[in-house]
C-alpha positions as protocol buffer text, in pm:
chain_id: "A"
residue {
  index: 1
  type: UNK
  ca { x: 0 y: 0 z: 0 }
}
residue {
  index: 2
  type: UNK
  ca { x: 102 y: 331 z: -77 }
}
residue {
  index: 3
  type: UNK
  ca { x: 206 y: 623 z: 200 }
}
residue {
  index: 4
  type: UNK
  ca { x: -75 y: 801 z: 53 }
}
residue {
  index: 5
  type: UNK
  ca { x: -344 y: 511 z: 78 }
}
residue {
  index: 6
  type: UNK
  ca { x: -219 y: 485 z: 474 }
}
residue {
  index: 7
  type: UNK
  ca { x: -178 y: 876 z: 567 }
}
residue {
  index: 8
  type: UNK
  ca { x: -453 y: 971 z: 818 }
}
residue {
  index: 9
  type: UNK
  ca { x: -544 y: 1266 z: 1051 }
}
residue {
  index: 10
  type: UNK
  ca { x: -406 y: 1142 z: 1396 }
}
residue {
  index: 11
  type: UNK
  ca { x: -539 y: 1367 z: 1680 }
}
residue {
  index: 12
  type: UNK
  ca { x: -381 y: 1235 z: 2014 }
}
residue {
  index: 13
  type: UNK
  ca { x: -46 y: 1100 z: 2073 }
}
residue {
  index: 14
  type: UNK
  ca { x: 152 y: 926 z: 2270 }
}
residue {
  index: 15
  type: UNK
  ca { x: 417 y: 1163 z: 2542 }
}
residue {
  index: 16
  type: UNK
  ca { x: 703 y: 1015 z: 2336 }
}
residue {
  index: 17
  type: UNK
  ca { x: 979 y: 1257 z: 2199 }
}
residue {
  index: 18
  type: UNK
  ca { x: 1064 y: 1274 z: 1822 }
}
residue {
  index: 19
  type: UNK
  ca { x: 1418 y: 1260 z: 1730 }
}
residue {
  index: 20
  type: UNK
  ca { x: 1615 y: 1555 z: 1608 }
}
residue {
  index: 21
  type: UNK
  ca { x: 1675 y: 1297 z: 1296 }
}
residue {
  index: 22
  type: UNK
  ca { x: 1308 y: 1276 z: 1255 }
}
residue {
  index: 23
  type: UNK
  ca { x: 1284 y: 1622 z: 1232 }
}
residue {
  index: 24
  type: UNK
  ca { x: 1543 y: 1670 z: 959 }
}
residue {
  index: 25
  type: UNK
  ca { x: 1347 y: 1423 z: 761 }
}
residue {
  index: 26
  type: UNK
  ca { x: 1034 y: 1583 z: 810 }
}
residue {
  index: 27
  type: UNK
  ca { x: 1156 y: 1906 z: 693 }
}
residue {
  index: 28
  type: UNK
  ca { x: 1374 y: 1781 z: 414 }
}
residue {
  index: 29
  type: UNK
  ca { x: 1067 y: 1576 z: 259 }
}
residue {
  index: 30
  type: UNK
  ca { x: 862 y: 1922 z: 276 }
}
residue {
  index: 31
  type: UNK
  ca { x: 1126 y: 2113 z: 154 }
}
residue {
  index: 32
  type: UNK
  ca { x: 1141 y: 1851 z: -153 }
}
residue {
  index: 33
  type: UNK
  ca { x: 799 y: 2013 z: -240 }
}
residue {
  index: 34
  type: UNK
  ca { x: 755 y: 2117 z: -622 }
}
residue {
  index: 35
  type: UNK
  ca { x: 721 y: 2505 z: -628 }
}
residue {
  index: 36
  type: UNK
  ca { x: 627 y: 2714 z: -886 }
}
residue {
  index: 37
  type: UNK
  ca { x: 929 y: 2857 z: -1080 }
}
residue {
  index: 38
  type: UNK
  ca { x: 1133 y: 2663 z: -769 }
}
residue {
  index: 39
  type: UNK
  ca { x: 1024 y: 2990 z: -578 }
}
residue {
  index: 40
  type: UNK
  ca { x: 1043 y: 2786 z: -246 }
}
residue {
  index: 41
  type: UNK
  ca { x: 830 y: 2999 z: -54 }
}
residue {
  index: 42
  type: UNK
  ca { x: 853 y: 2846 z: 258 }
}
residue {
  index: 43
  type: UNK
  ca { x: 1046 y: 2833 z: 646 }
}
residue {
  index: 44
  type: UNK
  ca { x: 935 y: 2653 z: 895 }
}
residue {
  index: 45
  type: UNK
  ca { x: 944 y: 2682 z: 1282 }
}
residue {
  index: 46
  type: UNK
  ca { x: 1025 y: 2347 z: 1442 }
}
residue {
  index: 47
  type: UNK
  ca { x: 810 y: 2423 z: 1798 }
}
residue {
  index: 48
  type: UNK
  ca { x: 886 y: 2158 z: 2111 }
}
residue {
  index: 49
  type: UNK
  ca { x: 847 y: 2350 z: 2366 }
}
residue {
  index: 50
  type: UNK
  ca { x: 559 y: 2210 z: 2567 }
}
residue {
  index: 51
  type: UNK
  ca { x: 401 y: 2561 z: 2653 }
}
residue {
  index: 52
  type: UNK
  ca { x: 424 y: 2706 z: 2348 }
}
residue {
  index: 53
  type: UNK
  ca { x: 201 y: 2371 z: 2191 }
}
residue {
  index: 54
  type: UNK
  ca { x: -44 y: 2438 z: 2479 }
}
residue {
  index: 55
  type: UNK
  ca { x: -91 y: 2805 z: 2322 }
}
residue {
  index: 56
  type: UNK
  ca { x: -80 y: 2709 z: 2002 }
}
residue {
  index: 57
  type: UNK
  ca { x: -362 y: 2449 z: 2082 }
}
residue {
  index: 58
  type: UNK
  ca { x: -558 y: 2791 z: 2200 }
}
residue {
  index: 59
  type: UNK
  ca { x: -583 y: 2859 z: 1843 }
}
residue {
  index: 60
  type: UNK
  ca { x: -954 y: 2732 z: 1769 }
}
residue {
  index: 61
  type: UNK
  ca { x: -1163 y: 2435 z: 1857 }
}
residue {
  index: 62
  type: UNK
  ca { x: -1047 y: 2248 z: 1609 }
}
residue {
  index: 63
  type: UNK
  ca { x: -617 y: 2295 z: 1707 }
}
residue {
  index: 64
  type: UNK
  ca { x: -634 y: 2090 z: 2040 }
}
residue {
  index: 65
  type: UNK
  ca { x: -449 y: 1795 z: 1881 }
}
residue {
  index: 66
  type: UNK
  ca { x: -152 y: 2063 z: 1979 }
}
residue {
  index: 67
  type: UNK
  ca { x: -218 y: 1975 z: 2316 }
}
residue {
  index: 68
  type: UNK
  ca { x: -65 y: 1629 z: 2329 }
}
residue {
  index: 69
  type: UNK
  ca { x: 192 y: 1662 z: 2043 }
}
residue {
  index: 70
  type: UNK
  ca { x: 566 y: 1660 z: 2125 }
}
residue {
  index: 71
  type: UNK
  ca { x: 594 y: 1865 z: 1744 }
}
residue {
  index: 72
  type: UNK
  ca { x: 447 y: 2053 z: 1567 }
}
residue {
  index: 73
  type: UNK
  ca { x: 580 y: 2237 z: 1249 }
}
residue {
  index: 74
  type: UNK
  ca { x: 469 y: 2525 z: 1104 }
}
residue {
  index: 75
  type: UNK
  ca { x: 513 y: 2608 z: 746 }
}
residue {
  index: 76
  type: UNK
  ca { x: 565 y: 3007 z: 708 }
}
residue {
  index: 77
  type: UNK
  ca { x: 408 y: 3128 z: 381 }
}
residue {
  index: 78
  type: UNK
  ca { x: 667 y: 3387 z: 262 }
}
residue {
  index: 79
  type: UNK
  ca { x: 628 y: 3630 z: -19 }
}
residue {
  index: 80
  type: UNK
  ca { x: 731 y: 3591 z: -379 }
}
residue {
  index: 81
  type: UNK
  ca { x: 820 y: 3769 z: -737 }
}
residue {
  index: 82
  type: UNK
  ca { x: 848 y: 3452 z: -939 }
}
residue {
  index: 83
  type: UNK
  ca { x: 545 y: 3364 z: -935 }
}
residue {
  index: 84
  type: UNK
  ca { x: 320 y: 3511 z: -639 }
}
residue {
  index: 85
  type: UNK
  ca { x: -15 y: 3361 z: -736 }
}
residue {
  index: 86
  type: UNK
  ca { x: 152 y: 2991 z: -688 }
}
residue {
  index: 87
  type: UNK
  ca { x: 263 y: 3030 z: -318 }
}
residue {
  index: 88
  type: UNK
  ca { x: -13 y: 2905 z: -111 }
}
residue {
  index: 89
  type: UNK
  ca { x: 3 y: 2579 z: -397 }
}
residue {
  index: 90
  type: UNK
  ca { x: 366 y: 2586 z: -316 }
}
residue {
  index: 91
  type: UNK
  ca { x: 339 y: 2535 z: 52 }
}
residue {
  index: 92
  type: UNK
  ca { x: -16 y: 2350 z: 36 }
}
residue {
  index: 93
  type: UNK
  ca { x: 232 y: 2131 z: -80 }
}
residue {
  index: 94
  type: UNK
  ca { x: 540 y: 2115 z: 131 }
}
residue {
  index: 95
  type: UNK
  ca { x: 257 y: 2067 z: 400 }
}
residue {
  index: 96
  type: UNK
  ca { x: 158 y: 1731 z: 227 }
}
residue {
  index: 97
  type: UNK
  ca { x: 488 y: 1596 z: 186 }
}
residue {
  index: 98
  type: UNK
  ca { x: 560 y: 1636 z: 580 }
}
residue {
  index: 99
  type: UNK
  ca { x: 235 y: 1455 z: 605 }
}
residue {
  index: 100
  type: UNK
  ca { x: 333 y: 1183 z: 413 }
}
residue {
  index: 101
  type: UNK
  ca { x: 684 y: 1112 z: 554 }
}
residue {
  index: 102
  type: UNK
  ca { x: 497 y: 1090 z: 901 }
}
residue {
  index: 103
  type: UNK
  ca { x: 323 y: 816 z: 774 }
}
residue {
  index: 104
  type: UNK
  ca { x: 698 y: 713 z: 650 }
}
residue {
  index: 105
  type: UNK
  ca { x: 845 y: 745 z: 992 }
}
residue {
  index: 106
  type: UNK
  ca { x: 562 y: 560 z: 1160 }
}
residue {
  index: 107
  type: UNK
  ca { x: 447 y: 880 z: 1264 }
}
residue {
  index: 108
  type: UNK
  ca { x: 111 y: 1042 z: 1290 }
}
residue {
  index: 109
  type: UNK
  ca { x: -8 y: 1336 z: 1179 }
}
residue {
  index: 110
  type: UNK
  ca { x: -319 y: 1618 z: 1129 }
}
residue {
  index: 111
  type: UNK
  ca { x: -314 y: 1972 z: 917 }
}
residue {
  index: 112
  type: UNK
  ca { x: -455 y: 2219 z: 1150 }
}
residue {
  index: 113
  type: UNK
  ca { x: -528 y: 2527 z: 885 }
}
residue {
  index: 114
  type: UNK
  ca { x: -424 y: 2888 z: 967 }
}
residue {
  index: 115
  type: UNK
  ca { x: -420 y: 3067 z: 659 }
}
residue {
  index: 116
  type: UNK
  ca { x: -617 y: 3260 z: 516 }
}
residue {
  index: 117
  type: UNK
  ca { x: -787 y: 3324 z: 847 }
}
residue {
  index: 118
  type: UNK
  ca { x: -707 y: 3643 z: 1003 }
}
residue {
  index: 119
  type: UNK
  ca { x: -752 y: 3554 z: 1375 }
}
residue {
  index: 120
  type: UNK
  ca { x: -549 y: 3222 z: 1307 }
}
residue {
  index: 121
  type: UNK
  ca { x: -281 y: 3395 z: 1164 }
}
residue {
  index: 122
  type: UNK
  ca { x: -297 y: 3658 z: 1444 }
}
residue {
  index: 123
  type: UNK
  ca { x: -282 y: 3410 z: 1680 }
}
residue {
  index: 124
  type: UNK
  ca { x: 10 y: 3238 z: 1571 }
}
residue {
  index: 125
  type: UNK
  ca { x: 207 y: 3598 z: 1482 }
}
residue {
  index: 126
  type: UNK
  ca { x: 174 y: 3695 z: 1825 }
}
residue {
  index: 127
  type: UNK
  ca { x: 285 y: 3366 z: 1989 }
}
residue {
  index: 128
  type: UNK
  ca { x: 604 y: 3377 z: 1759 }
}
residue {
  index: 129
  type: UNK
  ca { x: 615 y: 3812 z: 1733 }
}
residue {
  index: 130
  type: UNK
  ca { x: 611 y: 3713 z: 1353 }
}
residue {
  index: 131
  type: UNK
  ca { x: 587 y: 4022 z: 1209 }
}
residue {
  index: 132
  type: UNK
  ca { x: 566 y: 4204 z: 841 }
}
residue {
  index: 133
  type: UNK
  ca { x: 451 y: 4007 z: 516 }
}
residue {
  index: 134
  type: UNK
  ca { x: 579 y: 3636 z: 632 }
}
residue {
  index: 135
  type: UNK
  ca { x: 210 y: 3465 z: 733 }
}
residue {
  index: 136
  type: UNK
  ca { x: 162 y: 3123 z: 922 }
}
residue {
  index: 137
  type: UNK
  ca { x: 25 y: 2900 z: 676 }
}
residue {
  index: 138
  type: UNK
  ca { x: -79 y: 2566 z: 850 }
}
residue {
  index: 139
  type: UNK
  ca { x: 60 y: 2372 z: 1175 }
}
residue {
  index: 140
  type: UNK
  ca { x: 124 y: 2021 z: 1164 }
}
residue {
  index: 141
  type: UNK
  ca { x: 107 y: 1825 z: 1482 }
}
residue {
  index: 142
  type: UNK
  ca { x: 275 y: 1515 z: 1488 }
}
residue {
  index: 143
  type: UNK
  ca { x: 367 y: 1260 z: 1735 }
}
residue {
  index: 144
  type: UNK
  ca { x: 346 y: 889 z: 1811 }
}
residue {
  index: 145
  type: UNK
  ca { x: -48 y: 771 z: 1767 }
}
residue {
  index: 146
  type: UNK
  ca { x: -204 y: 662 z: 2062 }
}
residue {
  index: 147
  type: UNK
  ca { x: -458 y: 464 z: 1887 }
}
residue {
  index: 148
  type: UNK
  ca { x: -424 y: 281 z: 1591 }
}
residue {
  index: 149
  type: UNK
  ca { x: -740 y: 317 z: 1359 }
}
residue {
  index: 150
  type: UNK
  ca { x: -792 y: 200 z: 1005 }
}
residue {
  index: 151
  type: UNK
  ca { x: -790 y: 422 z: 728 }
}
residue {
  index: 152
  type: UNK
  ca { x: -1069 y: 546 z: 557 }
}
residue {
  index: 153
  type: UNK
  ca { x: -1107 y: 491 z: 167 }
}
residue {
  index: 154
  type: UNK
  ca { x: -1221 y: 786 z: -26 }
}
residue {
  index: 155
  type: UNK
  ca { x: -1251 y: 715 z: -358 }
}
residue {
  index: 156
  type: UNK
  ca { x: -1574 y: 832 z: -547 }
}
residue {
  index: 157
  type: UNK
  ca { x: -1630 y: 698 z: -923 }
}
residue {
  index: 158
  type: UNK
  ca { x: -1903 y: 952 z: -926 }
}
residue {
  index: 159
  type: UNK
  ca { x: -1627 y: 1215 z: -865 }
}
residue {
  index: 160
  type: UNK
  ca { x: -1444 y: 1128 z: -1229 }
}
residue {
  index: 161
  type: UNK
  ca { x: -1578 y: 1235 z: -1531 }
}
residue {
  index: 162
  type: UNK
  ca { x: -1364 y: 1139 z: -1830 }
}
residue {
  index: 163
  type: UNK
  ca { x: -1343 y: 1372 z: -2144 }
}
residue {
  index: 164
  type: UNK
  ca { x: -1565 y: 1562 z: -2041 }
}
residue {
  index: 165
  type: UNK
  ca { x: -1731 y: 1753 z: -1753 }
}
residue {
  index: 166
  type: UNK
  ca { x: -2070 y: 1612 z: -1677 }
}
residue {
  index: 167
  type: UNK
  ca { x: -2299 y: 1683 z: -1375 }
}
């Protein structure tokens, strides 16, 4: 089976660390992302710091997964010339590709969104003092699972249309 036929939201973890070499190969498979023009509009902030996940987890109702993590990452949504209208595809994706090498590392995962909400981002500037045109995009919380569940399949046939676009 594929990583992306096993990736799943994971929600509560396990109080087990994640190794530093974890960490470089979470951020090296979302740094792999394709961008746009290889703009690369991305940094990330790497947050372990037990406090600073319980404020994160603050965030909205739908963020407390933050609250049992050992890690989350946040992908920073930077600015770009090459091609500006591609960024939020850019990191949409570098955001997957962490995803996915969780499921690699026998990790487990869940996108919590921040952008394009205002009090999200907010929220997340002032807990870092991120300042000027450099916006949280997502967090990431990732950790051992404490449960094991089964995926669920999502494929739709009546989602495909072929040749044509058909309602």
């Amino acid at each position: 089976m594929s990583l992306m036929m096993k990736r799943k939201s994971v929600r509560e973890f396990k109080d087990t660390k994640i190794t530093e070499e974890e960490i470089k190969q979470l951020l090296q498979s979302g740094m792999q992302a394709p961008s746009a023009k290889n703009q690369q509009p991305w940094e990330f902030i790497v947050v372990t710091d037990k406090d600073l996940l319980d404020k994160l987890s603050s965030m909205h109702k739908g963020s407390w997964p933050l609250k049992t993590a050992p890690l989350a990452i946040i992908p920073m949504l930077l600015p770009s010339d090459k091609s500006p209208h591609m960024t939020v595809q850019d990191v949409s994706a570098a955001t997957e590709n962490i995803l996915l090498e969780a499921v690699n590392l026998d990790l487990g995962a869940v996108w919590i969104g921040v952008y394009p909400l205002e009090e999200r981002i907010e929220h997340v500037s002032n807990i870092f003092n991120i300042k000027g045109d450099k916006l949280p995009f997502s967090m990431i919380a990732i950790g051992h699972p404490m449960n094991e569940k089964d995926v669920t399949i999502r494929y739709d046939e009546s989602r495909v249309h072929r040749n044509n676009w058909s309602e």
